[in-house]
Short mmCIF file of C-alpha atoms in Angstrom, two decimals:
data_model
loop_
_atom_site.label_atom_id
_atom_site.label_comp_id
_atom_site.label_asym_id
_atom_site.label_seq_id
_atom_site.Cartn_x
_atom_site.Cartn_y
_atom_site.Cartn_z
CA MET O 1 4.37 10.38 -11.75
CA ASN O 2 6.29 8.06 -9.45
CA ILE O 3 5.50 8.48 -5.92
CA ASN O 4 9.38 8.50 -5.03
CA GLN O 5 9.35 11.73 -6.50
CA TYR O 6 8.91 14.00 -3.33
CA LYS O 7 9.31 17.21 -4.09
CA LYS O 8 7.11 16.89 -7.00
CA VAL O 9 4.19 15.33 -5.70
CA ASN O 10 4.58 18.04 -2.68
CA GLU O 11 4.22 20.38 -4.95
CA LEU O 12 1.09 18.68 -6.98
CA ILE O 13 -0.44 18.66 -3.31
CA LYS O 14 -0.07 22.05 -2.36
CA LYS O 15 -1.03 23.76 -5.84
CA TYR O 16 -4.35 21.78 -5.82
CA ASN O 17 -5.12 22.22 -2.55
CA ILE O 18 -5.56 18.32 -2.44
CA ASP O 19 -6.91 17.04 0.89
CA SER O 20 -7.69 13.39 0.14
CA LEU O 21 -5.73 10.88 -1.47
CA ILE O 22 -6.01 7.32 -2.82
CA HIS O 23 -3.09 5.42 -3.06
CA LEU O 24 -3.26 2.94 -5.42
CA ALA O 25 0.93 2.88 -6.71
CA ALA O 26 2.45 -0.57 -6.29
CA LYS O 27 4.13 -3.23 -7.74
CA LEU O 28 1.44 -6.18 -7.52
CA SER O 29 2.52 -9.47 -8.74
CA VAL O 30 3.26 -12.39 -6.06
CA SER O 31 5.63 -14.06 -8.65
CA GLU O 32 7.41 -11.25 -9.81
CA GLY O 33 8.19 -10.01 -6.19
CA GLU O 34 10.31 -13.25 -5.09
CA LYS O 35 12.18 -12.85 -8.60
CA LYS O 36 12.24 -8.76 -7.84
CA GLN O 37 12.50 -8.34 -4.01
CA LYS O 38 14.66 -4.89 -4.58
CA LEU O 39 12.20 -3.47 -6.54
CA TYR O 40 9.09 -4.41 -4.67
CA TYR O 41 10.25 -2.53 -1.31
CA ARG O 42 11.78 0.34 -3.70
CA ASN O 43 8.38 0.45 -4.98
CA ASN O 44 6.01 -0.13 -2.70
CA VAL O 45 7.11 0.58 1.10
CA LYS O 46 10.30 3.49 -0.14
CA GLY O 47 7.29 5.02 -2.49
CA THR O 48 4.68 4.89 0.26
CA SER O 49 7.07 6.19 3.23
CA ASN O 50 8.02 9.23 0.28
CA LEU O 51 4.26 10.07 -0.35
CA LEU O 52 3.77 10.00 3.06
CA LYS O 53 6.59 12.69 3.80
CA ALA O 54 5.02 14.40 0.57
CA ILE O 55 1.73 14.94 2.29
CA LYS O 56 3.26 16.26 5.47
CA ASN O 57 2.34 19.95 6.33
CA THR O 58 -0.38 19.90 3.82
CA LYS O 59 -3.98 19.83 3.35
CA VAL O 60 -4.38 16.21 3.27
CA LYS O 61 -6.84 14.57 6.06
CA ASN O 62 -8.01 12.11 4.25
CA PHE O 63 -5.56 9.01 3.14
CA ILE O 64 -7.09 5.63 1.27
CA PHE O 65 -4.89 2.55 0.89
CA SER O 66 -4.61 0.45 -1.53
CA SER O 67 -3.63 -2.78 0.44
CA THR O 68 -4.17 -6.95 -0.04
CA CYS O 69 -5.59 -9.94 1.42
CA ALA O 70 -1.76 -11.21 1.09
CA VAL O 71 -0.63 -9.72 4.47
CA TYR O 72 -2.59 -12.91 6.17
CA SER O 73 -1.40 -16.17 6.96
CA ASP O 74 -4.42 -17.91 7.66
CA LYS O 75 -6.15 -19.78 5.03
CA LEU O 76 -8.68 -18.07 2.50
CA PRO O 77 -11.26 -17.79 3.32
CA TYR O 78 -11.28 -18.09 6.47
CA VAL O 79 -10.16 -14.47 7.55
CA ASN O 80 -11.27 -11.84 9.27
CA GLU O 81 -9.72 -8.54 10.67
CA SER O 82 -8.81 -9.95 13.80
CA SER O 83 -6.72 -13.03 11.79
CA LYS O 84 -3.02 -12.93 12.36
CA THR O 85 -0.68 -11.08 9.61
CA ASN O 86 2.13 -12.95 8.63
CA PRO O 87 2.80 -12.22 4.62
CA LYS O 88 4.32 -15.50 2.86
CA SER O 89 4.93 -13.22 0.14
CA VAL O 90 7.30 -10.51 -0.58
CA TYR O 91 4.59 -8.73 -1.69
CA GLY O 92 2.08 -9.23 0.60
CA LEU O 93 5.53 -8.56 3.35
CA THR O 94 5.74 -4.71 1.35
CA LYS O 95 2.39 -4.00 1.60
CA LEU O 96 2.06 -4.76 5.67
CA LYS O 97 4.98 -2.68 6.31
CA CYS O 98 3.08 0.17 4.12
CA GLU O 99 0.05 -0.56 6.56
CA LYS O 100 2.48 0.18 9.24
CA LEU O 101 4.02 3.24 8.16
CA ILE O 102 0.35 4.93 7.08
CA LYS O 103 -0.50 3.94 11.24
CA LYS O 104 2.71 5.34 12.36
CA ASN O 105 2.76 8.22 10.45
CA PHE O 106 -0.36 9.52 9.46
CA ASN O 107 -2.42 10.90 11.69
CA LYS O 108 -5.40 11.96 10.48
CA ASN O 109 -8.08 9.98 8.89
CA TYR O 110 -7.00 6.65 7.19
CA ALA O 111 -8.43 3.63 5.28
CA ILE O 112 -6.93 0.44 4.64
CA LEU O 113 -8.72 -1.83 2.09
CA ARG O 114 -7.32 -5.36 1.95
CA TYR O 115 -8.68 -6.55 -1.31
CA PHE O 116 -9.73 -10.60 -1.82
CA ASN O 117 -10.01 -12.62 -5.08
CA VAL O 118 -13.66 -12.29 -4.11
CA VAL O 119 -14.84 -14.09 -7.34
CA GLY O 120 -12.18 -16.98 -6.93
CA ALA O 121 -10.60 -18.97 -9.61
CA SER O 122 -12.02 -21.47 -12.00
CA SER O 123 -12.33 -25.48 -11.24
CA SER O 124 -9.93 -25.62 -13.81
CA MET O 125 -7.03 -23.53 -12.09
CA LYS O 126 -6.80 -21.60 -15.85
CA ILE O 127 -8.26 -18.57 -14.96
#
């Protein structure tokens, strides 16, 4: 199912009495996002907006959003929760816009998870 299908999403949430939702749906390639900016905005930002609209007036009271460390401008790994957000990529910008939509429009319980590559890249930079 596509999160941009507001009516279908809303019907499923109501049909199954869903009270908690984990939002993992997104386009997520930094390089692709630079090439396909409209697709990333439509899928990530518009999709999140539609999902928030679909859960309005339902039993959903818990919302978990999968974001990214790409929302930060500081150099990794020296980033913490108080670090400045200033994405350098379209992908990071769309995820930050989604975070702001959630904070503004979902007035119940929510968590925003900003993932990092905890393992890191190999010294050869091939993996």
